[in-house]
Tab-separated table of C-alpha atoms in Angstrom:
chain	number	residue	atom	x	y	z
A	18	MET	CA	70.070	93.953	123.991
A	19	GLY	CA	70.932	91.195	121.574
A	20	ASP	CA	68.266	92.564	119.182
A	21	ILE	CA	70.112	95.876	119.086
A	22	LEU	CA	73.299	94.152	118.072
A	23	MET	CA	71.669	91.927	115.412
A	24	ALA	CA	69.746	94.924	114.029
A	25	SER	CA	73.068	96.643	113.488
A	26	MET	CA	74.386	93.619	111.629
A	27	THR	CA	73.010	92.104	108.372
A	28	PHE	CA	74.250	88.687	109.209
A	29	SER	CA	71.463	86.029	109.149
A	30	ARG	CA	71.431	82.250	109.274
A	31	SER	CA	69.201	80.009	107.171
A	32	THR	CA	67.546	76.968	108.438
A	33	PRO	CA	66.771	73.702	106.692
A	34	GLU	CA	63.096	74.592	106.891
A	35	SER	CA	63.411	77.963	105.184
A	36	SER	CA	64.159	78.802	101.636
A	37	THR	CA	67.311	81.098	101.135
A	38	THR	CA	66.465	84.471	99.658
A	39	PRO	CA	69.163	86.393	97.677
A	40	ALA	CA	69.466	88.698	100.649
A	41	GLU	CA	70.035	85.820	102.983
A	42	ALA	CA	72.535	84.203	100.693
A	43	GLY	CA	74.424	87.485	100.499
A	44	ALA	CA	74.328	87.663	104.375
A	45	GLN	CA	75.641	84.139	104.572
A	46	ARG	CA	78.468	85.077	102.207
A	47	THR	CA	79.311	88.038	104.305
A	48	SER	CA	79.302	86.004	107.401
A	49	GLU	CA	81.721	83.560	105.621
A	50	ILE	CA	84.031	86.453	104.654
A	51	LEU	CA	83.809	87.836	108.199
A	52	ASN	CA	84.666	84.505	109.600
A	53	GLU	CA	87.829	84.349	107.412
A	54	ALA	CA	88.712	87.923	108.185
A	55	ILE	CA	88.332	87.643	111.910
A	56	MET	CA	90.082	84.329	112.336
A	57	ASP	CA	93.860	83.826	112.013
A	58	SER	CA	94.151	83.415	108.275
A	59	VAL	CA	93.115	86.697	106.844
A	60	SER	CA	95.429	87.294	103.902
A	61	SER	CA	92.970	86.537	101.081
A	62	VAL	CA	90.315	88.843	102.589
A	63	ARG	CA	92.852	91.600	103.209
A	64	ASP	CA	94.289	91.254	99.839
A	65	SER	CA	90.857	91.775	98.306
A	66	ILE	CA	90.703	95.277	99.901
A	67	PRO	CA	92.393	98.221	97.897
A	68	LYS	CA	95.890	98.827	99.126
A	69	GLN	CA	95.046	102.222	100.540
A	70	HIS	CA	92.468	100.762	102.865
A	71	ARG	CA	94.299	97.612	104.090
A	72	GLU	CA	95.731	99.354	107.196
A	73	HIS	CA	92.182	100.415	107.974
A	74	PHE	CA	91.230	96.734	107.735
A	75	ASN	CA	94.102	95.745	110.086
A	76	THR	CA	93.012	98.408	112.593
A	77	LEU	CA	89.348	97.603	112.675
A	78	ARG	CA	89.978	93.769	112.862
A	79	GLN	CA	92.271	94.235	115.751
A	80	GLU	CA	89.853	96.553	117.584
A	81	ILE	CA	87.183	93.904	117.211
A	82	ILE	CA	89.564	91.114	118.568
A	83	ASP	CA	90.665	93.352	121.437
A	84	PHE	CA	87.115	94.201	122.341
A	85	ALA	CA	86.188	90.520	122.444
A	86	LYS	CA	89.090	89.669	124.614
A	87	ALA	CA	88.438	92.426	127.014
A	88	HIS	CA	84.847	91.274	127.388
A	89	GLU	CA	85.718	87.506	127.545
A	90	ILE	CA	83.996	86.823	124.277
A	91	PRO	CA	85.548	83.946	122.426
A	92	LYS	CA	86.910	85.038	119.082
A	93	GLU	CA	85.083	82.274	117.368
A	94	SER	CA	81.746	83.581	118.673
A	95	LEU	CA	82.292	86.790	116.569
A	96	THR	CA	81.438	84.820	113.403
A	97	LYS	CA	78.570	82.656	114.785
A	98	PRO	CA	75.276	84.653	115.065
A	99	ASP	CA	73.782	82.413	117.798
A	100	ALA	CA	76.948	82.394	119.848
A	101	LEU	CA	77.423	86.202	119.265
A	102	ARG	CA	73.812	86.935	120.269
A	103	GLU	CA	74.244	85.011	123.493
A	104	ALA	CA	77.536	86.713	124.338
A	105	ALA	CA	76.072	90.158	123.502
A	106	SER	CA	73.220	89.657	125.869
A	107	LYS	CA	75.528	89.903	128.710
A	108	LEU	CA	76.978	93.289	127.660
A	109	SER	CA	75.879	96.675	128.896
A	110	THR	CA	74.085	98.862	126.332
A	111	PRO	CA	77.205	101.083	125.670
A	112	ASP	CA	79.416	98.052	125.112
A	113	LEU	CA	76.797	96.436	123.004
A	114	GLU	CA	76.480	99.559	120.783
A	115	ARG	CA	80.275	99.725	120.567
A	116	LEU	CA	80.516	96.163	119.324
A	117	ALA	CA	77.708	96.617	116.892
A	118	ASN	CA	79.387	99.754	115.457
A	119	LEU	CA	82.701	98.012	115.067
A	120	LEU	CA	81.156	94.999	113.315
A	121	GLU	CA	78.997	97.252	111.114
A	122	ARG	CA	82.031	99.295	110.009
A	123	PHE	CA	83.997	96.156	109.352
A	124	GLU	CA	81.237	94.538	107.349
A	125	TYR	CA	80.882	97.742	105.275
A	126	LEU	CA	84.550	97.663	104.505
A	127	LEU	CA	84.479	94.074	103.465
A	128	LYS	CA	81.405	94.559	101.186
A	129	ASN	CA	82.261	97.983	99.716
A	130	LYS	CA	86.070	97.721	99.738
A	131	GLU	CA	86.336	101.186	101.388
A	132	PRO	CA	85.658	102.673	104.806
A	133	LYS	CA	82.362	104.220	105.796
A	134	LYS	CA	82.163	107.869	105.386
A	135	GLU	CA	81.883	108.235	109.160
A	136	ASP	CA	85.268	106.682	109.591
A	137	TYR	CA	86.753	109.454	107.446
A	138	THR	CA	84.856	111.982	109.546
A	139	GLU	CA	86.305	110.788	112.772
A	140	ALA	CA	89.810	110.676	111.246
A	141	LEU	CA	89.561	114.152	109.767
A	142	GLU	CA	88.339	115.570	113.034
A	143	HIS	CA	91.300	113.936	114.858
A	144	ALA	CA	93.785	115.119	112.297
A	145	GLU	CA	92.417	118.572	112.276
A	146	ARG	CA	92.402	118.943	116.054
A	147	LEU	CA	95.990	117.668	116.537
A	148	TYR	CA	97.693	118.654	113.309
A	149	HIS	CA	95.603	121.438	111.599
A	150	LEU	CA	95.871	118.976	108.644
A	151	LYS	CA	93.623	120.722	106.147
A	152	GLU	CA	95.464	124.034	106.162
A	153	GLN	CA	98.923	122.432	106.048
A	154	TYR	CA	97.832	119.923	103.235
A	155	THR	CA	96.088	122.641	101.175
A	156	SER	CA	99.060	125.014	101.286
A	157	GLN	CA	101.654	122.353	100.417
A	158	VAL	CA	99.556	121.063	97.523
A	159	ALA	CA	99.292	124.642	96.180
A	160	LEU	CA	103.108	124.982	96.437
A	161	LEU	CA	103.646	121.697	94.706
A	162	GLU	CA	101.358	122.879	91.851
A	163	GLN	CA	103.009	126.358	91.675
A	164	VAL	CA	106.418	125.044	91.240
A	165	GLY	CA	105.346	122.542	88.573
A	166	ILE	CA	105.922	119.351	90.589
A	167	LEU	CA	102.292	118.320	90.821
A	168	LYS	CA	100.365	118.040	87.576
A	169	GLU	CA	96.757	116.920	87.603
A	170	GLY	CA	97.210	115.619	91.022
A	171	ALA	CA	100.225	113.351	90.304
A	172	ILE	CA	103.901	113.158	89.657
A	173	THR	CA	105.905	111.109	87.218
A	174	GLY	CA	108.479	108.855	88.715
A	175	ILE	CA	111.921	107.894	87.434
A	176	ASP	CA	110.375	104.618	86.264
A	177	GLY	CA	107.868	106.523	84.079
A	178	ASN	CA	104.925	105.558	86.280
A	179	THR	CA	102.375	108.126	87.519
A	180	TYR	CA	102.016	108.527	91.235
A	181	PRO	CA	98.968	110.340	92.620
A	182	ILE	CA	99.543	112.497	95.626
A	183	PRO	CA	98.163	111.119	98.918
A	184	THR	CA	94.701	112.511	99.584
A	185	LEU	CA	93.781	114.548	102.619
A	186	GLU	CA	91.580	111.702	103.784
A	187	GLN	CA	94.189	109.024	103.346
A	188	ILE	CA	96.679	110.956	105.466
A	189	ALA	CA	93.992	111.721	108.086
A	190	VAL	CA	93.003	108.035	108.306
A	191	ARG	CA	96.752	107.113	108.645
A	192	LEU	CA	97.270	109.593	111.460
A	193	PHE	CA	94.078	108.325	113.097
A	194	GLU	CA	95.033	104.689	112.883
A	195	ARG	CA	98.554	105.390	114.310
A	196	ARG	CA	97.281	107.723	116.974
A	197	LYS	CA	98.689	105.594	119.819
A	198	ASP	CA	102.100	105.360	118.175
A	199	LEU	CA	102.145	108.988	117.380
A	200	GLU	CA	100.800	110.236	120.729
A	201	THR	CA	104.343	110.612	122.140
A	202	LYS	CA	105.746	112.178	118.991
A	203	HIS	CA	102.843	114.734	118.921
A	204	ASP	CA	103.644	115.577	122.597
A	205	GLN	CA	107.282	116.207	121.578
A	206	GLY	CA	106.101	118.669	118.855
A	207	PHE	CA	106.097	116.600	115.678
A	208	THR	CA	103.146	118.361	114.060
A	209	LYS	CA	104.477	119.822	110.937
A	210	LEU	CA	103.477	118.108	107.656
A	211	LEU	CA	105.905	117.451	104.910
A	212	LEU	CA	104.750	116.026	101.609
A	213	VAL	CA	107.631	114.742	99.446
A	214	PRO	CA	107.407	113.571	95.839
A	215	PHE	CA	110.106	110.914	96.459
A	216	GLY	CA	109.608	109.050	93.233
A	217	MET	CA	110.671	112.015	91.068
A	218	SER	CA	114.057	112.437	89.572
A	219	LEU	CA	116.456	114.233	91.957
A	220	ASP	CA	117.748	116.212	89.046
A	221	THR	CA	114.296	117.514	88.438
A	222	LEU	CA	113.829	118.460	91.972
A	223	GLN	CA	117.082	120.359	91.971
A	224	GLU	CA	116.155	122.291	88.892
A	225	THR	CA	112.756	123.032	90.548
A	226	LEU	CA	114.560	124.487	93.598
A	227	LYS	CA	116.699	126.649	91.370
A	228	GLN	CA	113.717	128.087	89.589
A	229	PHE	CA	111.892	128.490	92.800
A	230	LEU	CA	114.737	130.573	94.292
A	231	LEU	CA	114.913	132.832	91.135
A	232	LYS	CA	111.108	133.382	91.303
A	233	HIS	CA	111.338	134.180	95.030
A	234	LYS	CA	114.043	136.738	94.206
A	235	LYS	CA	111.741	138.426	91.655
A	236	LEU	CA	108.972	138.604	94.094
A	237	HIS	CA	111.172	139.696	96.916
A	238	PRO	CA	114.002	141.910	95.503
A	239	SER	CA	115.626	142.308	98.904
A	240	PHE	CA	116.289	138.547	99.093
A	241	ASP	CA	120.104	138.269	98.641
A	242	LEU	CA	120.533	135.562	96.002
A	243	ASP	CA	123.287	134.732	93.526
A	244	THR	CA	121.041	134.582	90.413
A	245	ASN	CA	123.948	132.967	88.404
A	246	GLN	CA	124.088	130.052	90.806
A	247	PRO	CA	121.083	129.945	93.137
A	248	LEU	CA	121.939	126.225	93.924
A	249	TRP	CA	125.305	124.698	94.196
A	250	THR	CA	125.554	120.876	94.023
A	251	SER	CA	128.314	118.423	94.091
A	252	GLU	CA	128.908	116.687	90.804
A	253	GLU	CA	127.820	113.356	92.344
A	254	TYR	CA	124.282	114.550	92.515
A	255	GLN	CA	123.836	114.559	88.767
A	256	GLY	CA	121.778	111.492	87.836
A	257	ALA	CA	122.522	110.089	91.343
A	258	ASP	CA	119.220	108.275	91.675
A	259	ILE	CA	118.845	106.825	88.180
A	260	GLY	CA	120.699	104.466	85.875
A	261	ASP	CA	121.896	100.882	86.228
A	262	SER	CA	124.236	101.715	89.169
A	263	PRO	CA	122.837	104.714	91.075
A	264	LYS	CA	125.204	106.582	93.206
A	265	LEU	CA	122.588	107.264	95.857
A	266	VAL	CA	120.890	104.766	98.150
A	267	TYR	CA	118.267	105.403	100.724
A	268	TYR	CA	117.463	104.324	104.292
A	269	GLN	CA	120.692	102.616	104.844
A	270	GLN	CA	121.575	101.050	108.086
A	271	SER	CA	125.188	102.004	108.021
A	272	PHE	CA	127.651	104.178	106.012
A	273	MET	CA	129.527	101.235	104.596
A	274	GLU	CA	130.031	100.523	100.928
A	275	ASP	CA	129.299	96.892	101.480
A	276	GLY	CA	126.393	95.792	103.706
A	277	HIS	CA	124.862	99.186	104.125
A	278	GLY	CA	121.326	97.752	103.915
A	279	GLY	CA	119.940	100.673	101.794
A	280	LYS	CA	117.850	100.558	98.640
A	281	THR	CA	118.007	102.479	95.443
A	282	LYS	CA	115.077	104.619	94.453
A	283	ALA	CA	114.233	102.221	91.672
A	284	GLN	CA	114.123	99.367	94.091
A	285	ILE	CA	111.858	101.286	96.424
A	286	LEU	CA	109.448	102.143	93.605
A	287	GLU	CA	109.440	98.439	92.628
A	288	GLY	CA	108.284	97.607	96.095
A	289	GLN	CA	111.501	95.989	97.296
A	290	GLU	CA	111.971	98.542	99.973
A	291	THR	CA	112.678	98.174	103.666
A	292	PRO	CA	109.429	97.986	105.536
A	293	GLY	CA	108.045	101.346	106.787
A	294	GLN	CA	110.387	103.344	104.583
A	295	ALA	CA	109.517	105.467	101.561
A	296	ARG	CA	105.896	104.212	101.833
A	297	GLY	CA	102.819	104.566	103.857
A	298	ASP	CA	103.016	101.670	106.240
A	299	ASP	CA	104.893	101.151	109.533
A	300	GLY	CA	106.512	97.968	108.587
A	301	ARG	CA	103.915	95.555	109.995
A	302	THR	CA	103.738	92.082	108.469
A	303	GLY	CA	100.642	90.258	107.607
A	304	ASP	CA	99.728	86.657	108.278
A	305	ASN	CA	101.430	85.579	105.063
A	306	GLY	CA	104.775	87.192	106.167
A	307	GLN	CA	104.535	89.928	103.547
A	308	THR	CA	105.170	93.620	104.424
A	309	GLY	CA	102.449	96.170	104.528
A	310	ASP	CA	100.915	98.079	101.677
A	311	ASP	CA	102.266	100.762	99.385
A	312	GLU	CA	99.347	103.106	100.235
A	313	TRP	CA	100.906	106.242	98.518
A	314	LYS	CA	103.677	104.740	96.570
A	315	GLY	CA	106.094	107.376	95.050
A	316	TRP	CA	105.491	109.769	97.903
A	317	THR	CA	106.670	110.073	101.526
A	318	VAL	CA	104.667	111.761	104.144
A	319	HIS	CA	106.417	113.168	107.257
A	320	LEU	CA	105.846	114.914	110.509
A	321	LEU	CA	108.637	117.214	111.716
A	322	GLN	CA	108.858	119.790	114.459
A	323	PRO	CA	107.766	123.300	113.339
A	324	SER	CA	109.980	126.417	114.020
A	325	ASP	CA	108.663	126.582	117.471
A	326	PRO	CA	108.096	122.965	118.639
A	327	SER	CA	105.995	124.128	121.552
A	328	ASP	CA	103.522	125.759	119.200
A	329	PRO	CA	101.909	123.280	116.656
A	330	CYS	CA	100.619	126.223	114.547
A	331	SER	CA	104.053	127.783	114.118
A	332	LEU	CA	105.229	128.002	110.515
A	333	GLY	CA	108.397	126.676	109.055
A	334	PHE	CA	110.643	123.935	110.383
A	335	ALA	CA	112.682	123.827	113.543
A	336	SER	CA	116.386	124.655	113.238
A	337	ILE	CA	119.219	122.291	114.050
A	338	LEU	CA	120.502	124.045	117.146
A	339	ARG	CA	124.052	124.264	118.260
A	340	GLU	CA	125.254	122.312	121.266
A	341	ASP	CA	123.585	123.317	124.669
A	342	GLN	CA	121.096	125.663	122.875
A	343	GLY	CA	118.121	123.423	122.842
A	344	THR	CA	115.273	122.729	125.179
A	345	PRO	CA	113.740	119.209	125.666
A	346	GLN	CA	110.172	119.020	124.248
A	347	GLY	CA	107.312	116.863	125.623
A	348	ASN	CA	105.830	116.020	128.941
A	349	GLU	CA	105.361	112.256	128.711
A	350	ASN	CA	108.838	111.424	127.357
A	351	PRO	CA	110.884	114.681	127.036
A	352	ARG	CA	112.933	114.669	123.846
A	353	PRO	CA	116.298	116.509	123.941
A	354	PRO	CA	116.868	118.048	120.465
A	355	LEU	CA	119.448	116.465	118.153
A	356	GLU	CA	121.944	119.224	118.479
A	357	ALA	CA	124.881	119.880	116.216
A	358	GLY	CA	128.399	118.543	116.942
A	359	LYS	CA	128.054	114.741	116.267
A	360	THR	CA	129.196	112.740	113.272
A	361	ALA	CA	126.673	111.597	110.725
A	362	GLU	CA	127.498	108.051	111.835
A	363	GLU	CA	126.509	108.949	115.389
A	364	TYR	CA	123.205	110.485	114.315
A	365	LEU	CA	122.299	107.403	112.253
A	366	SER	CA	123.287	105.228	115.092
A	367	ILE	CA	120.934	107.063	117.507
A	368	LEU	CA	118.045	106.674	115.191
A	369	GLN	CA	118.771	103.050	114.376
A	370	GLU	CA	119.274	101.876	117.942
A	371	THR	CA	115.976	103.469	119.050
A	372	GLN	CA	113.656	101.766	116.355
A	373	ASP	CA	112.917	98.888	118.700
A	374	ASP	CA	113.129	100.958	122.000
A	375	GLU	CA	109.709	102.439	122.650
A	376	ASN	CA	111.015	104.276	125.689
A	377	SER	CA	113.618	106.213	123.725
A	378	PRO	CA	112.661	109.826	123.090
A	379	TYR	CA	113.815	109.336	119.423
A	380	HIS	CA	111.658	106.190	118.809
A	381	ASN	CA	109.973	106.217	115.327
A	382	GLU	CA	112.269	108.869	113.842
A	383	SER	CA	114.250	108.654	110.581
A	384	GLY	CA	116.954	110.848	108.918
A	385	LEU	CA	116.012	113.123	105.969
A	386	THR	CA	116.927	112.620	102.300
A	387	PRO	CA	117.869	115.257	99.669
A	388	GLU	CA	114.330	115.085	98.413
A	389	ASP	CA	112.989	115.762	101.892
A	390	TRP	CA	115.249	118.698	102.367
A	391	ILE	CA	114.502	120.328	99.053
A	392	MET	CA	110.806	120.328	99.864
A	393	ALA	CA	111.343	121.457	103.487
A	394	PHE	CA	113.518	124.308	102.192
A	395	MET	CA	110.893	125.671	99.706
A	396	ILE	CA	108.151	125.416	102.355
A	397	HIS	CA	110.253	127.087	104.981
A	398	LEU	CA	111.199	129.993	102.781
A	399	THR	CA	107.637	130.394	101.609
A	400	GLU	CA	106.200	130.468	105.044
A	401	ILE	CA	108.662	132.568	107.035
A	402	GLY	CA	110.702	134.317	104.331
A	403	GLN	CA	114.108	132.981	105.651
A	404	PRO	CA	116.217	130.158	104.225
A	405	LEU	CA	116.368	126.899	106.040
A	406	ASP	CA	119.693	125.880	107.707
A	407	ASN	CA	121.357	129.274	107.417
A	408	HIS	CA	124.428	127.988	109.315
A	409	GLU	CA	126.435	131.220	109.054
A	410	ASN	CA	124.110	133.031	111.491
A	411	GLY	CA	125.641	131.357	114.443
A	412	THR	CA	122.531	129.552	115.761
A	413	GLU	CA	121.444	127.280	112.902
A	414	SER	CA	123.452	124.458	111.471
A	415	ILE	CA	124.404	122.564	108.204
A	416	SER	CA	122.191	119.434	107.890
A	417	TYR	CA	123.574	115.938	107.455
A	418	LEU	CA	120.872	114.085	105.508
A	419	THR	CA	121.308	110.670	107.070
A	420	GLY	CA	118.409	109.130	105.258
A	421	ALA	CA	120.624	108.748	102.189
A	422	PHE	CA	124.140	107.643	101.272
A	423	LEU	CA	126.450	108.490	98.295
A	424	LEU	CA	127.990	105.104	97.444
A	425	SER	CA	130.416	106.447	94.804
A	426	SER	CA	132.328	108.474	97.363
A	427	VAL	CA	131.287	106.729	100.552
A	428	ASN	CA	129.937	110.055	101.815
A	429	VAL	CA	126.783	111.376	103.484
A	430	PRO	CA	124.772	114.115	101.796
A	431	LEU	CA	124.507	117.457	103.447
A	432	ALA	CA	122.600	120.601	102.797
A	433	SER	CA	122.461	124.221	103.945
A	434	TRP	CA	122.075	127.798	102.942
A	435	PHE	CA	125.346	129.698	102.503
A	436	LEU	CA	124.785	133.288	103.307
A	437	ASP	CA	128.117	134.655	102.150
A	438	ARG	CA	127.740	132.844	98.786
A	439	ARG	CA	124.050	133.660	98.669
A	440	HIS	CA	122.954	130.254	97.449
A	441	ALA	CA	121.652	126.890	98.681
A	442	LYS	CA	124.059	123.960	98.675
A	443	LEU	CA	123.719	120.183	98.342
A	444	GLY	CA	127.108	118.671	99.068
A	445	ARG	CA	128.675	115.616	100.696
A	446	PHE	CA	130.852	115.025	103.584
A	447	ASP	CA	132.786	112.295	105.492
A	448	PHE	CA	130.322	110.561	107.797
A	449	ARG	CA	133.015	110.377	110.506
A	450	PHE	CA	133.540	114.162	110.516
A	451	ARG	CA	132.431	116.160	113.520
A	452	ALA	CA	131.987	119.953	113.523
A	453	VAL	CA	130.165	122.396	115.774
A	454	GLY	CA	128.096	123.831	112.867
A	455	ILE	CA	126.924	120.446	111.391
A	456	GLY	CA	123.949	118.469	112.794
A	457	ALA	CA	121.021	116.378	111.605
A	458	ARG	CA	117.244	116.720	111.456
A	459	SER	CA	114.883	113.792	111.745
A	460	SER	CA	111.163	113.164	111.010
A	461	VAL	CA	108.456	110.712	111.781
A	462	MET	CA	107.333	108.979	108.619
A	463	VAL	CA	103.490	108.640	108.525
C-alpha cells in the first residue's frame, strides 16, 4: 500500500551512494517546499502562490493536517518520505488513496501555482448543484455588459485601476472551499448570486441605473416611469465615494461620526479594508498575522435569498417583509426574516453581534451598500419585471443600506421604488428612526 502512495507522489530521497539526477533534485526541492508549507511557518510558500489561489492553498493544507491528525500520523512525517511510507502502510486502501490524492493536489499547486483542473471540476459541480452558478453568473455578466459596466471583462475603479470580474471558476472554488461555513446559509435560502462592481464610482453607477430605467421603459411601454427623473438621489450622493474627504464610508461598526470603524472606498481598494469585507476572503489571518488575499479586488460577490427563499431557482430577490408577515427559513437553524419596523441601528447591531456567534441564524451576514442595491435592483427588474422594494404596495418595504454610512449628515443610506412618483430613490435617513415600512436586507459575502 505504501507503493501506491509513493507512486502518487514524485518525492524521492537521494542517498550518498547515488548521484542526484535533475529530476531527483527537483523532487528534493519540492519536498523542501512541502516541508515548509506543511509545517507551522508557511507564509513564504503561501505568498509565492497567486493571490486568487491562496485560499485554495489554505484549504488543502488544512485538509492534509486534519487527515494526519485523524489517522494519528505525526505532522512531521508528512514531509519525510520514509516516515510517511511507514505511516501509510498502516492505512486502509481508501484512506491511502485519499492521502495520496491530497498530497498530489497540494504538490501540483506548489509547483504550478494553480489548482489542478480536477479541483475546478469538483468545485464547479458543487456550485452548480447547490447554486445553479453557471446560469446565474452568465446572466449577470451579460447584464453588466449590456448596461456598459463591464468592458473587456473588467471595470475601472475610482483609483483609475482596472479590476477584472471574478471568473466563474474563482467563485465556484470559493463556494466549494467555504462549503462548511455556507451550509447553514444555503439551508436558509441564501442561493441568489449578486456580482457588484464595488470599485466603480457611485456617480457612474447611478447614471447607469438611470439609463437602464429609460431603456426598460422603451422596451416595456407599460412600465410606469417618470422619464424626466427616473432616479431621485439626495445631493449627498454626488461624489460621495471620491475626493480627499469622501462623505460615504463602508462596513462601519456603528453609526457614529467618530469611531465608526468604517473605511472609504479608496482605503478598501488600497487594501486597508476590514478583513472579509469588500473582498474575497473571510477575514482569516495567516501565520504572519496578515489578513487574507484580495482574490477579486474591486468587486464584491454576495449570496442573497431569492424572491422565494424556499426555491433556490426562483428569480429576483426576496422582499423586506412587514412585521409578522415572514416565515422562518431553514431546517438546521431556522432563520426568521429581518422584518421591517426596526431602526437602522438595531439592524446593524443584530448583524454585528452575530459575527462571532455561529449559533445565530444571522451569522455571516452583512448589510448592503448603495452599490449592492443598484445592481440588485437592475437584476430584479430584468428577471421578474417588477421594481425592487416597492414599499407602497403594502407588503414590501424601503431598504436601509446598513453596509454604508453618510458621514456628512450622520445618516444611513436608504433605497426604494416610489410608485406614486414613478422613480427609484436613493436617500438618507436618521439611523435611530423606526417606521413600519422601512427595513433592511442582508447578504452573505462570498
